[in-house]
Short mmCIF file of C-alpha atoms and ligand atoms in Angstrom, two decimals:
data_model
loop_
_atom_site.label_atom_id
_atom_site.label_comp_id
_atom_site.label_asym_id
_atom_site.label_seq_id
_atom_site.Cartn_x
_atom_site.Cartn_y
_atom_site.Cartn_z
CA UNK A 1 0.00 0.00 0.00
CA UNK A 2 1.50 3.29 -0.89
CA UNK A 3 1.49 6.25 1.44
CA UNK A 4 -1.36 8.60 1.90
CA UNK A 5 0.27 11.73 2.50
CA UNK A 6 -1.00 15.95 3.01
CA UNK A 7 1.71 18.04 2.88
CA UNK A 8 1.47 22.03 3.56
CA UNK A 9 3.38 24.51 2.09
CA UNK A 10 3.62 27.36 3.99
CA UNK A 11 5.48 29.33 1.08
CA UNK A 12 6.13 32.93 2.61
CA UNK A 13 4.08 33.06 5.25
CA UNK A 14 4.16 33.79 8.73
CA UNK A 15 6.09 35.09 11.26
CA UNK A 16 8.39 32.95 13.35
CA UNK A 17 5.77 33.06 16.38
CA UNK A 18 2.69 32.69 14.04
CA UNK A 19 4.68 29.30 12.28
CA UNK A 20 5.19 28.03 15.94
CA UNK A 21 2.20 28.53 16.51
CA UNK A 22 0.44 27.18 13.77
CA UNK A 23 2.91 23.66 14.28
CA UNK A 24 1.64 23.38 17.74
CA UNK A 25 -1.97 23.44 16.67
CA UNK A 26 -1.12 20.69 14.16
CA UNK A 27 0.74 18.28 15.83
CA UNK A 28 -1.95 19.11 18.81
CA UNK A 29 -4.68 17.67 16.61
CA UNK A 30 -6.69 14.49 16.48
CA UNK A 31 -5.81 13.52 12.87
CA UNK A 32 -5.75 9.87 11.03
CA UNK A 33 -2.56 8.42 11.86
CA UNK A 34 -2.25 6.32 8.80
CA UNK A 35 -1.61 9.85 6.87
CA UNK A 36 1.51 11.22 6.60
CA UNK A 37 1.48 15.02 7.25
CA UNK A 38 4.12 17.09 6.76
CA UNK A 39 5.01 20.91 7.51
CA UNK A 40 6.94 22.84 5.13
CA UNK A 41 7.56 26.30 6.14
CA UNK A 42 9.75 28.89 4.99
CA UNK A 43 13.56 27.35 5.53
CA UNK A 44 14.32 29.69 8.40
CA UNK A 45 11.87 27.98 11.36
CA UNK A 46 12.89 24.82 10.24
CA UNK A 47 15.15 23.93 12.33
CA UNK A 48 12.69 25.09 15.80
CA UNK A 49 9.79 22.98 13.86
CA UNK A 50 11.69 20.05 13.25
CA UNK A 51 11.94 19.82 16.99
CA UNK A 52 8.61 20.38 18.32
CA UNK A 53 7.35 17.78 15.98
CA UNK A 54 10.19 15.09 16.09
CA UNK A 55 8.32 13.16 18.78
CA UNK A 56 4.98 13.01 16.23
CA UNK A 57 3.67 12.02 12.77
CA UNK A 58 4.67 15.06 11.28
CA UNK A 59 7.14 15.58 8.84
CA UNK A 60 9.16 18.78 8.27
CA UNK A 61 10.31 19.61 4.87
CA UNK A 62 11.67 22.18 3.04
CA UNK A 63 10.35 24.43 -0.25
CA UNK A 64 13.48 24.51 -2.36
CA UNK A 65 17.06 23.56 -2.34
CA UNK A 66 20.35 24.09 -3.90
CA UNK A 67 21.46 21.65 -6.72
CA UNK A 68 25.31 22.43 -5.37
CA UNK A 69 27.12 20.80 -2.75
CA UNK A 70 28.64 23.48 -0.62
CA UNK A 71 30.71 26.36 -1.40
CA UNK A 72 30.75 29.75 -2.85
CA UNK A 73 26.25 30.32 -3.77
CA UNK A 74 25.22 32.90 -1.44
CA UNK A 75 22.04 32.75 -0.06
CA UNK A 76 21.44 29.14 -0.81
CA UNK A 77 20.75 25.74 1.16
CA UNK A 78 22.13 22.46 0.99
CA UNK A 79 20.81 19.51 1.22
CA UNK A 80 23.16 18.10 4.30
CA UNK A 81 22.10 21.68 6.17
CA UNK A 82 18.49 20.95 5.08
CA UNK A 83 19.36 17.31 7.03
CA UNK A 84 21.27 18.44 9.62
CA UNK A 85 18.19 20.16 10.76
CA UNK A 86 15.88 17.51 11.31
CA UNK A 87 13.92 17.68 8.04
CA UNK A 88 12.75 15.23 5.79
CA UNK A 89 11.41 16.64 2.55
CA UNK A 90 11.99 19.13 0.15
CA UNK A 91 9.68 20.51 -2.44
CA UNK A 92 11.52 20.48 -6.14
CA UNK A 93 9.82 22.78 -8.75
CA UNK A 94 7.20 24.09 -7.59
CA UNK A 95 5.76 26.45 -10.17
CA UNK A 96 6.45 29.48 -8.61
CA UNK A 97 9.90 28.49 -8.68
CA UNK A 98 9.73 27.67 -12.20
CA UNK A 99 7.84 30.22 -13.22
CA UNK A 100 9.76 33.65 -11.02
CA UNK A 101 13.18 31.53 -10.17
CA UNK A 102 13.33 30.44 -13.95
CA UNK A 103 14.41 26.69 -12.60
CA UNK A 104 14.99 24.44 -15.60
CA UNK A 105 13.64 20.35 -15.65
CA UNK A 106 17.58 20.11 -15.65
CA UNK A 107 18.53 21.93 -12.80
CA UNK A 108 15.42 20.32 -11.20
CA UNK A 109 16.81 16.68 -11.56
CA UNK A 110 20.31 17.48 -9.69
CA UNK A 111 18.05 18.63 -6.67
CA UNK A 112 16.26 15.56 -7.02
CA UNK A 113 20.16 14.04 -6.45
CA UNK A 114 20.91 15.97 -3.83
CA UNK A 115 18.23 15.31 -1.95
CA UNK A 116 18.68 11.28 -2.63
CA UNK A 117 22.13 11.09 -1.31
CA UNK A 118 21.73 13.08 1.78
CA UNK A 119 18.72 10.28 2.38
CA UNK A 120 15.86 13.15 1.97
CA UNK A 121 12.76 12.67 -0.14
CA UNK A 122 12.19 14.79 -2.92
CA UNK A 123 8.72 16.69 -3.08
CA UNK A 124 8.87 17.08 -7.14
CA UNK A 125 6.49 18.74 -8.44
CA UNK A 126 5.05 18.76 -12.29
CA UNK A 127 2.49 20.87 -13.81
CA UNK A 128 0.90 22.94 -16.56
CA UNK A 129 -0.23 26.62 -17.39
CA UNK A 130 -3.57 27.55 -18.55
CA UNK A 131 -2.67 27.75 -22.21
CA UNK A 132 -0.76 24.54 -22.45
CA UNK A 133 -4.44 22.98 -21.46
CA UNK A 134 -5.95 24.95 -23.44
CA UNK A 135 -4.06 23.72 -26.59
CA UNK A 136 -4.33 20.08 -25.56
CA UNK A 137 -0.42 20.00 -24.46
CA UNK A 138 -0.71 19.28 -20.61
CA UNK A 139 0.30 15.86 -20.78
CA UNK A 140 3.03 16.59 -22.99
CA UNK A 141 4.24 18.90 -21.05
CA UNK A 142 4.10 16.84 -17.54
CA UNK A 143 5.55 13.77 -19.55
CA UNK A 144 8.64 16.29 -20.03
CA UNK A 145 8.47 17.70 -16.74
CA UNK A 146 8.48 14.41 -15.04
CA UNK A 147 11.43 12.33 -17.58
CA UNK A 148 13.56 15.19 -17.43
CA UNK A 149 13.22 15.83 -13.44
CA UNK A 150 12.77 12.01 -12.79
CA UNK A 151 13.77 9.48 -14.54
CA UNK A 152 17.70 9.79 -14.65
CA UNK A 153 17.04 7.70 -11.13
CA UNK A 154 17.30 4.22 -10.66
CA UNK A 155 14.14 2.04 -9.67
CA UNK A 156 15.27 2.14 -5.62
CA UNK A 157 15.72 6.03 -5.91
CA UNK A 158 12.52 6.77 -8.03
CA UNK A 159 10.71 4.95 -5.16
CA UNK A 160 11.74 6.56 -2.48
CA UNK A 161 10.18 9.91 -4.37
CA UNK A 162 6.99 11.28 -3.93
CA UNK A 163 5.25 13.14 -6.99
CA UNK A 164 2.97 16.50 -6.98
CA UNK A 165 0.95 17.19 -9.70
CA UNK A 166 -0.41 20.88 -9.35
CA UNK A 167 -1.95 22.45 -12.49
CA UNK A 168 -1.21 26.15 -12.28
CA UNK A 169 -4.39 27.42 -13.39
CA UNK A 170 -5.32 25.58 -9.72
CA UNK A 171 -3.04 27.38 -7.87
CA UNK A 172 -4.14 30.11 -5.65
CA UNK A 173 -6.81 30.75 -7.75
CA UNK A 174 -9.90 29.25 -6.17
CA UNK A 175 -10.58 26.78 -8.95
CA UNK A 176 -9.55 23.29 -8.44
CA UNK A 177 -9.12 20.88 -10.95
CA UNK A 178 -12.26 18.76 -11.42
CA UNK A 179 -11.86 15.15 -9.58
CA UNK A 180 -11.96 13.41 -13.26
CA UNK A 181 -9.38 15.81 -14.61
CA UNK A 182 -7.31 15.40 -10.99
CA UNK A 183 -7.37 11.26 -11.88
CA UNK A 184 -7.09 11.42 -15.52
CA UNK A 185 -3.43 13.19 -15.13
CA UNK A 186 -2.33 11.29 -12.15
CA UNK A 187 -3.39 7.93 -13.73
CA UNK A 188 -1.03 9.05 -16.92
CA UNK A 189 1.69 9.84 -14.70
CA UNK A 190 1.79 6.56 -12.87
CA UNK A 191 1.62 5.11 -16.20
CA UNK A 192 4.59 6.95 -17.70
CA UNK A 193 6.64 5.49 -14.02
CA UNK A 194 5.02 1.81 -14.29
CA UNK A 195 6.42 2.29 -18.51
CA UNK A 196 9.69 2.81 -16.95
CA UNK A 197 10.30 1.09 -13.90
CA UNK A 198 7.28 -1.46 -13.56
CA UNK A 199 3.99 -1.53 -12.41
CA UNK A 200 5.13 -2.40 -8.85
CA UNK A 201 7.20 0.64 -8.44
CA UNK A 202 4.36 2.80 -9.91
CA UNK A 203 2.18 1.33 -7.87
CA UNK A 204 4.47 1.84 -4.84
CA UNK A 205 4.90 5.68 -5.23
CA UNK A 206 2.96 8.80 -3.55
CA UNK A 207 1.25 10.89 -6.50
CA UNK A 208 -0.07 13.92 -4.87
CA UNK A 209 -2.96 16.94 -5.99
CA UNK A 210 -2.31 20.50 -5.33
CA UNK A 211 -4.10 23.68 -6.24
CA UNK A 212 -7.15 24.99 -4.50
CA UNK A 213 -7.47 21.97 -2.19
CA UNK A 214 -9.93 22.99 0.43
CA UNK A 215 -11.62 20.96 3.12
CA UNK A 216 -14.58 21.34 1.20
CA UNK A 217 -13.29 19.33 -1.99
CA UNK A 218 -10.64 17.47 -0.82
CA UNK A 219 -12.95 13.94 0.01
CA UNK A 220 -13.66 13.91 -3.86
CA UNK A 221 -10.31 14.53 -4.94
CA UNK A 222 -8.33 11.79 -2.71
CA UNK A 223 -11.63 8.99 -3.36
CA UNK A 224 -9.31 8.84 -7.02
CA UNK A 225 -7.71 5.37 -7.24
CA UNK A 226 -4.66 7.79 -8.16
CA UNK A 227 -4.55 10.78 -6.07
CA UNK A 228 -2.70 9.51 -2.76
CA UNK A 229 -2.90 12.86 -0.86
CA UNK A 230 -2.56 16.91 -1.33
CA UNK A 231 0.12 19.19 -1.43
CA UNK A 232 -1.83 22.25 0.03
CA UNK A 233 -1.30 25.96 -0.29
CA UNK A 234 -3.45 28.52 1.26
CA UNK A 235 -6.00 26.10 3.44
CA UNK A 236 -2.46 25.05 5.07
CA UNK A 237 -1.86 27.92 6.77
CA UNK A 238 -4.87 27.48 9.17
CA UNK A 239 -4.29 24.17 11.49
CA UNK A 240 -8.45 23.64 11.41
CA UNK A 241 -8.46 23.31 7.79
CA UNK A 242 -5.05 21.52 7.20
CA UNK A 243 -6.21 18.74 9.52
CA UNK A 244 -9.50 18.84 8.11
CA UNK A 245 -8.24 17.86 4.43
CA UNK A 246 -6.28 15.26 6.56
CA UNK A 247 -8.87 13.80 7.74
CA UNK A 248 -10.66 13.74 4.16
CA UNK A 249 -9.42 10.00 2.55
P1 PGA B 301 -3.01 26.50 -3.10
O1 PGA B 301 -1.44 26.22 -3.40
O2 PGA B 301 -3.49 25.35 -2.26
O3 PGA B 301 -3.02 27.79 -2.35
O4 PGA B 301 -3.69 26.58 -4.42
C1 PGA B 301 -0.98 24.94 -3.68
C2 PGA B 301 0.52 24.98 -3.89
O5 PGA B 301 1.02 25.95 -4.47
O6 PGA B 301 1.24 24.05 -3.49
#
């Protein structure tokens, strides 16, 4: 059985008592234990967070990464300092970091390696614009998205990798993808891994939903044989909500 899993990401929100705060009320809450829920806050309280949850269910990741080691890349973050912290995820290409941090599938899949060797999962996320639906080119483009982020890995790394598919059009916008067109891209993506690595290691691996997941649509969207979980925005920054789409499979 592969992990159900609602993830939040906090993206540049809060101040530092607000996020402690807000991780209190969480890992305070009555929530489905079989679902993994994970924090991901803006890099900065990571470190505090990653404490006051180490003792729960709640995971601690981060939103972005470097693709370098160490050295001379001011204002960046490692992976091993991402580790050395206590967290355990990272986000990889989100679209905002596409879109306004012009990252490239390429410079995507060396975070994805980073990540791997320092033993941290990879968050990647895959997705389309408006237009690129509009001209019938969305699973084109996430086909690209995820060979060119993804599938450099072997089968044992690929596994330990959990996938986000957030349409853009979804994001922050109020308008969620429908729960056929939510299923209809997830199925194609575990297709595309179970095409390249087998249907057990398809079948194995995390394919999240994320844009405009709400407590109030969130039951349809995870009752998809393919959506496993949410990576959630703006419902994530209240603690009511994010454990409410928690408790939504
Ligand atoms: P949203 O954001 O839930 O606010 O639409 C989702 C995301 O960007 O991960």
């Amino acid at each position: 059985m592969r992990k159900k899993i609602v993830a939040g990401n906090w993206k540049m929100n809060k101040t530092y008592s607000e996020a402690i705060a807000l991780v209190g009320d969480i890992v305070g809450s009555s929530y489905d234990e079989s679902v993994q829920l994970i924090v991901i806050p803006p890099a900065f309280y990571v470190s505090e967070i990653a404490k006051i949850s180490s003792s729960t269910n709640v995971g601690v990741g981060v939103q972005n990464l470097s693709e370098h080691d160490s050295g001379a890349f001011t204002g960046e973050l490692s992976s091993k300092m991402i580790q050395s912290v206590g967290a355990q995820y990272a986000l990889v290409g989100h679209s905002e970091r596409r879109e306004y941090f012009n990252e490239k599938n390429s410079d995507l899949a060396l975070k994805v390696n980073q990540l791997l060797a320092d033993d941290l999962t990879p968050i990647y996320c895959c997705g389309e614009v408006l237009e690129e639906r509009e001209k019938g080119n969305h699973f084109n483009l996430v086909k690209s998205q995820i060979e060119e982020g993804l599938f450099h890995l072997d089968k044992d790394q690929m596994l330990k990798t959990v996938i986000a598919y957030e349409p853009v059009w979804a994001i922050g916008t109020g308008v969620t993808a429908s729960s056929d067109q939510a299923q209809e891209m997830h199925h194609f993506i575990r297709g595309l891994v179970a095409n390249k690595y087998g249907v057990d290691t398809a079948d194995s691996i995390s394919i999240l939903y994320g844009g405009s997941c709400k407590p109030t649509n969130a039951k349809e969207l995870f009752a998809n044989a393919d959506v496993d979980g949410g990576l959630i925005g703006g419902a994530s920054l209240n603690a009511a909500d994010f454990i409410a789409i928690a408790n939504s499979f």
